[in-house]
Amino acid sequence: MEKASSKIVVFCCYQSAYEAADMAGTMGLSLPDNLNVVRVPCTGKVDTIHILRAFELGAEGVIVLACHDENCKFLTGNIRARKRVEYLKGILEEIGLEKERLEIYNLAPNMGHRFAEVASSMAENLKKLRSAEV
Amino acid sequence: MSESAKIGVFFCNCGKTISERIDIKKLKEEVQSAGGVQCIEEFESLCRKPEQEKLSSLMKKEGVERVVIAGCSPKLYEELFARTLKEAGINPEFLVISNIREQCSWVFPEKDTATRKALEDIRQKVSRAKSLEAFDEVDVPAEQKVLAIGGGIAGLETALELSKLGFKVTLIEKSSALGGRTLKLNKSYVIEENPKDYVQAKVDLVNKDDNIEILTETELVKLNGSPGNFTAKIKQSGEKKDLNVGAIVVATGLSTRFPRESYGIDLSEKVVTQLQLEEILASPEKSDARFKGDNKAHVLFVTGMIGEDSKLSTASALKNALLLKGKYDCLTYVACQEMKVAGDRLEEMYRKAREEGVIFFKYNGNPPSFVTNGSEIKAVVSDYFLSAGEKGIPQVKIPCDLLVLEENLVPTEDFAALRGTLDIKLGPRGFFQQDNVHQVPVKSNKSGIFLVGSCRQPMDIVEVLADAGSAATQIVSLLSPGKIKVNDNRWTIEKGKCTLCLTCVRFCPHGAIGWTRAAEASEGLCQACGVCASECPAIAIQVKNYTNDQILTELEEILNK
Amino acid sequence: MAKDSKKALIIGGGIAGMSAARELANNGVEVTLVEREPNIGGYGARFCCKASEECNKCSVCLINYNMDEIAAHPGITLLANSEVKGLTKSGDGFEVKLSQRPRFVDSGKCTACGLCTEKCPTEPKAIKLPQPQSVPNSYYIDVAKCLNFQGKDCRVCQEVCPVKAVDLKEEARESTLTVDSVIVATGFKPFDPSEKRQYGYGRMANVITALELEEQFRFQGKLTRPSDGKEPKSVAFIQCVGSRDIRQENSYCSRYCCAFAMRSARLIRDRLPETDVSIFYMDLQSAGKGFNEFYEKVRKEVDFIHAMPGNLDETPTQGIIIGYEDIAGGKICQKGFDLVVLSVGITPNDNAENLAETLGIKAGEDGFYQVISSNGSLKAADGAIFLAGACQGPKDINSSIAQGMRAAEEVVSLLTSKN
């Protein structure tokens, strides 16, 4: 069993990114094997405390996947999520974590490739951070 | 929270294809040995009826209370499984799906990895299943009655359609007569009938219709409630009264504004807006007096100078240029930035206009200027396609007997007040309706309030009719069951924590939150996005089944704590 | 709506047909949705999301949402691979003859597990999902590629299918259906640009159509030159290919293409920030809300060239050379591009004429179906037949949705009044 410290938590908006993740699977695109998806009805429901707690519990990276601006089914959930992520990136730096460990991207349900892309890029970045530490 | 609830984990091996890529036997053992799960079973293809029946009877027999189904994506069969649970007497809120197909078995080619990932996900979902809370759907009665605001073509058509579908409509209009702007138009390019007659016929039908109550000189002053049960306070000549309605149709149309600053010329006998010309042409006497005679009048239409992007002004210019050419043999010119022909019949009218001798200038960024000398007006116009290389673009002076200028299409004057009363959000250029595809075509950010016609975006009559139909069908499907299903107590607040900072009220995208001693949400308007809960500085608000604790439980499971 | 159930047939599972189907079913009408292709969604199901950092309002995601809704809706029966072969009046309604081409996979059984494709010995695969995110989520056999249909003794898919959904002997099925009302939503066909030889489509690998660009982004997630698979450093869009063109007999504006080019341009600039994008156009047509504000944004990222290209040439070093008149400069110019996208127009569907005859409805001079009166109703014949979407003339997604809903409303209203 892999250690928690190498895990990436992905908060997936059920309106868009969750379906994009399915599409990535359907197309057989390769994904990092340390990705764990948390389904949320809207990224508006991803609180600062959820993200901070994930890091506290040892997550190596957190990705929030929201709908594009002005495409949120709940109108502003994605905008609020972005504000929180931006705020939290500052906090991460203050507590000595690299801000690259937390990212937010916008996805549409038909963007399977983009899902694979952002997931892999986070995994790559974390790998780099890991080797820099060593 | 219930640690003692009986949990069932049901695997679907998808015709043994998942089990080929994932070691389901191992998963079963792991889930079993982890404890806390009372019923584990594997099925062949759970999306098929016989297997569901088997599942249903197993759940009943074992008294399963919470269900984790590990199989394909919830996007495919979640609703189906929710129905299966319901049939087995289990609250569908107690269903969690672990997506071990699209997000595991199809992603990881190595069986070990896929199995490990599937196990992680199932564990996460089992912990979620344990933390779920029940809430019920309750039926609230739905008024079979609709309030339509605005007596123009959009309001009239929606009211008529709703009446045909068996609904009562109260149609309120702030002015003293029905008909709206269409009454001023002389001729439409999308319908054959004279618009005045067309709209008058609708007014007559509405007047005769027993299902439609007409209240002129009436305004909406207050609105409370939720879909199915709005209370609308209306004011007619100083008198207020309450109406109970199930839905609201906003059909207040648009208004026009002449942007003098963009043209640098005043309106006068010789300088009119497109709407003013429509009014002249709508009256045969006025137009004969103006255009009949031996001296052919020079008429120049100008569009595209004022940042409008609607095809309506191009349509009006083409239509009226053709009419003046045909009926009075005027010398007609059209100066435009762009020929906006993305609408019914427009290209055809453009071609016809050219054939009949209407002269077109496409000025492409070099808009006309206007020179006045006493009562004489000259327009200096250029055409991009007459460009002569280094010599620049030649300019043509046109003496105008009549200059017809495009005006801005703007929200009606009382928009701000009405917006406040309805508590709905505005979109580009201050029209009703945000620019969000989820609201296509006639939804607002508040459920039960529909936006029809040019109040949401300038449009032609045929487009207005499509809007009216769209709103009518949605209202009927919303209200006609006679009741609306509303979640009971899904949104919760710890009143002691609420400091009435009203952050939630400001951030709620759906206008669902109000307050008395603490913030309170209308379950009928709440869409459970959770924005309020995430923004609440006191962490007083929770949306059931996406509470902080529940999400944290999942995170803890993922991260092995 | 009366509770004794009424039935409606919708022909065409594109966005207009799906919108109509959903509204009817939500109003208690039993809907049969007939689709000619193996999956619904129409061309829109192959389009890509055109969001850059922000949503650019192409509405393509709405097609996904509609497909999901149709798939899950208990009131809608979906008949893919099917066509209407006959329609006769029967009382106030119709008797419809349907013909279903064999799919060779029972979509009622198929669980889309993918085993058949994995084991299929041909390359490219003969048994497959019509596309990722297909509704129905069921495989089908492409007869042209299947060994079994070329006389070989291959039955691998049939043998491996765990739910016995594959039937290589499946035959076409004829059926009849009685319905109270019909909505025709058969959509369009993109203009075939090989008819316009000067644009080189079919001759030059790096000249693609709008649909090909959409598919690249949707199914490959990126944009490349067909000739060498490299990312293009410069892309040109040519507007009005087969629209507003009297010589092609398509003398109308196709309405979606200006917005398509501008949105796609933003998408390209977002994904490939180093790539230059130019748009050759005649008149820019507005679409959607706040178009001018949108245009101002696009103008900062994209070169708008107000000219229609005369001809295209392919060179080994400079890519595709577009010759056009620089009108302001008064001279003929040439500019090279790595990739050229033709914004092809909307034309009537292939079998539009035949179907019109079958249904007893009329097509106009341009080949699109016509409503019978100009009072705003979508009625296409004396009986309860209505039109929706691009079969009636070019439309964008949003107008098709509104029209689909309007058609549904007219049907419900008609069926209600009969009670």
Short mmCIF file of N, CA, C and O in Angstrom, two decimals, chain A residues 15 22 48 58 61 77 80 85 89-90 93 109:
data_model
loop_
_atom_site.label_atom_id
_atom_site.label_comp_id
_atom_site.label_asym_id
_atom_site.label_seq_id
_atom_site.Cartn_x
_atom_site.Cartn_y
_atom_site.Cartn_z
N GLN A 15 -20.51 18.29 -12.48
CA GLN A 15 -21.10 18.80 -13.73
C GLN A 15 -20.14 18.67 -14.91
O GLN A 15 -20.55 18.58 -16.05
N ASP A 22 -14.21 10.46 -16.65
CA ASP A 22 -14.78 9.26 -17.28
C ASP A 22 -14.34 9.14 -18.73
O ASP A 22 -13.99 8.07 -19.22
N THR A 48 -11.98 26.01 2.15
CA THR A 48 -10.56 26.13 2.49
C THR A 48 -10.16 25.02 3.46
O THR A 48 -9.10 24.43 3.32
N GLY A 58 -1.49 14.77 4.80
CA GLY A 58 -0.36 14.22 4.06
C GLY A 58 -0.51 14.16 2.56
O GLY A 58 0.32 13.55 1.88
N GLY A 61 -0.43 16.70 -3.20
CA GLY A 61 -0.96 17.75 -4.06
C GLY A 61 -2.47 17.72 -4.04
O GLY A 61 -3.07 16.69 -3.73
N GLY A 77 -20.13 29.21 -8.38
CA GLY A 77 -19.37 28.28 -7.54
C GLY A 77 -17.91 28.22 -7.94
O GLY A 77 -17.01 28.23 -7.10
N ARG A 80 -15.95 31.33 -6.86
CA ARG A 80 -15.65 31.31 -5.43
C ARG A 80 -14.50 30.32 -5.17
O ARG A 80 -13.60 30.59 -4.38
N VAL A 85 -8.83 29.07 -3.75
CA VAL A 85 -7.56 28.43 -4.09
C VAL A 85 -6.45 29.47 -4.14
O VAL A 85 -5.34 29.25 -3.62
N LYS A 89 -3.15 29.39 -1.81
CA LYS A 89 -1.78 29.29 -2.32
C LYS A 89 -0.86 30.18 -1.49
O LYS A 89 0.28 29.81 -1.18
N GLY A 90 -1.37 31.34 -1.14
CA GLY A 90 -0.60 32.25 -0.27
C GLY A 90 -0.32 31.61 1.08
O GLY A 90 0.81 31.64 1.59
N GLU A 93 2.38 28.94 0.97
CA GLU A 93 3.74 29.49 0.98
C GLU A 93 4.13 29.92 2.38
O GLU A 93 5.26 29.70 2.82
N PRO A 109 -17.17 18.97 -19.67
CA PRO A 109 -17.39 17.52 -19.60
C PRO A 109 -16.78 16.76 -20.78
O PRO A 109 -16.50 15.57 -20.66
#
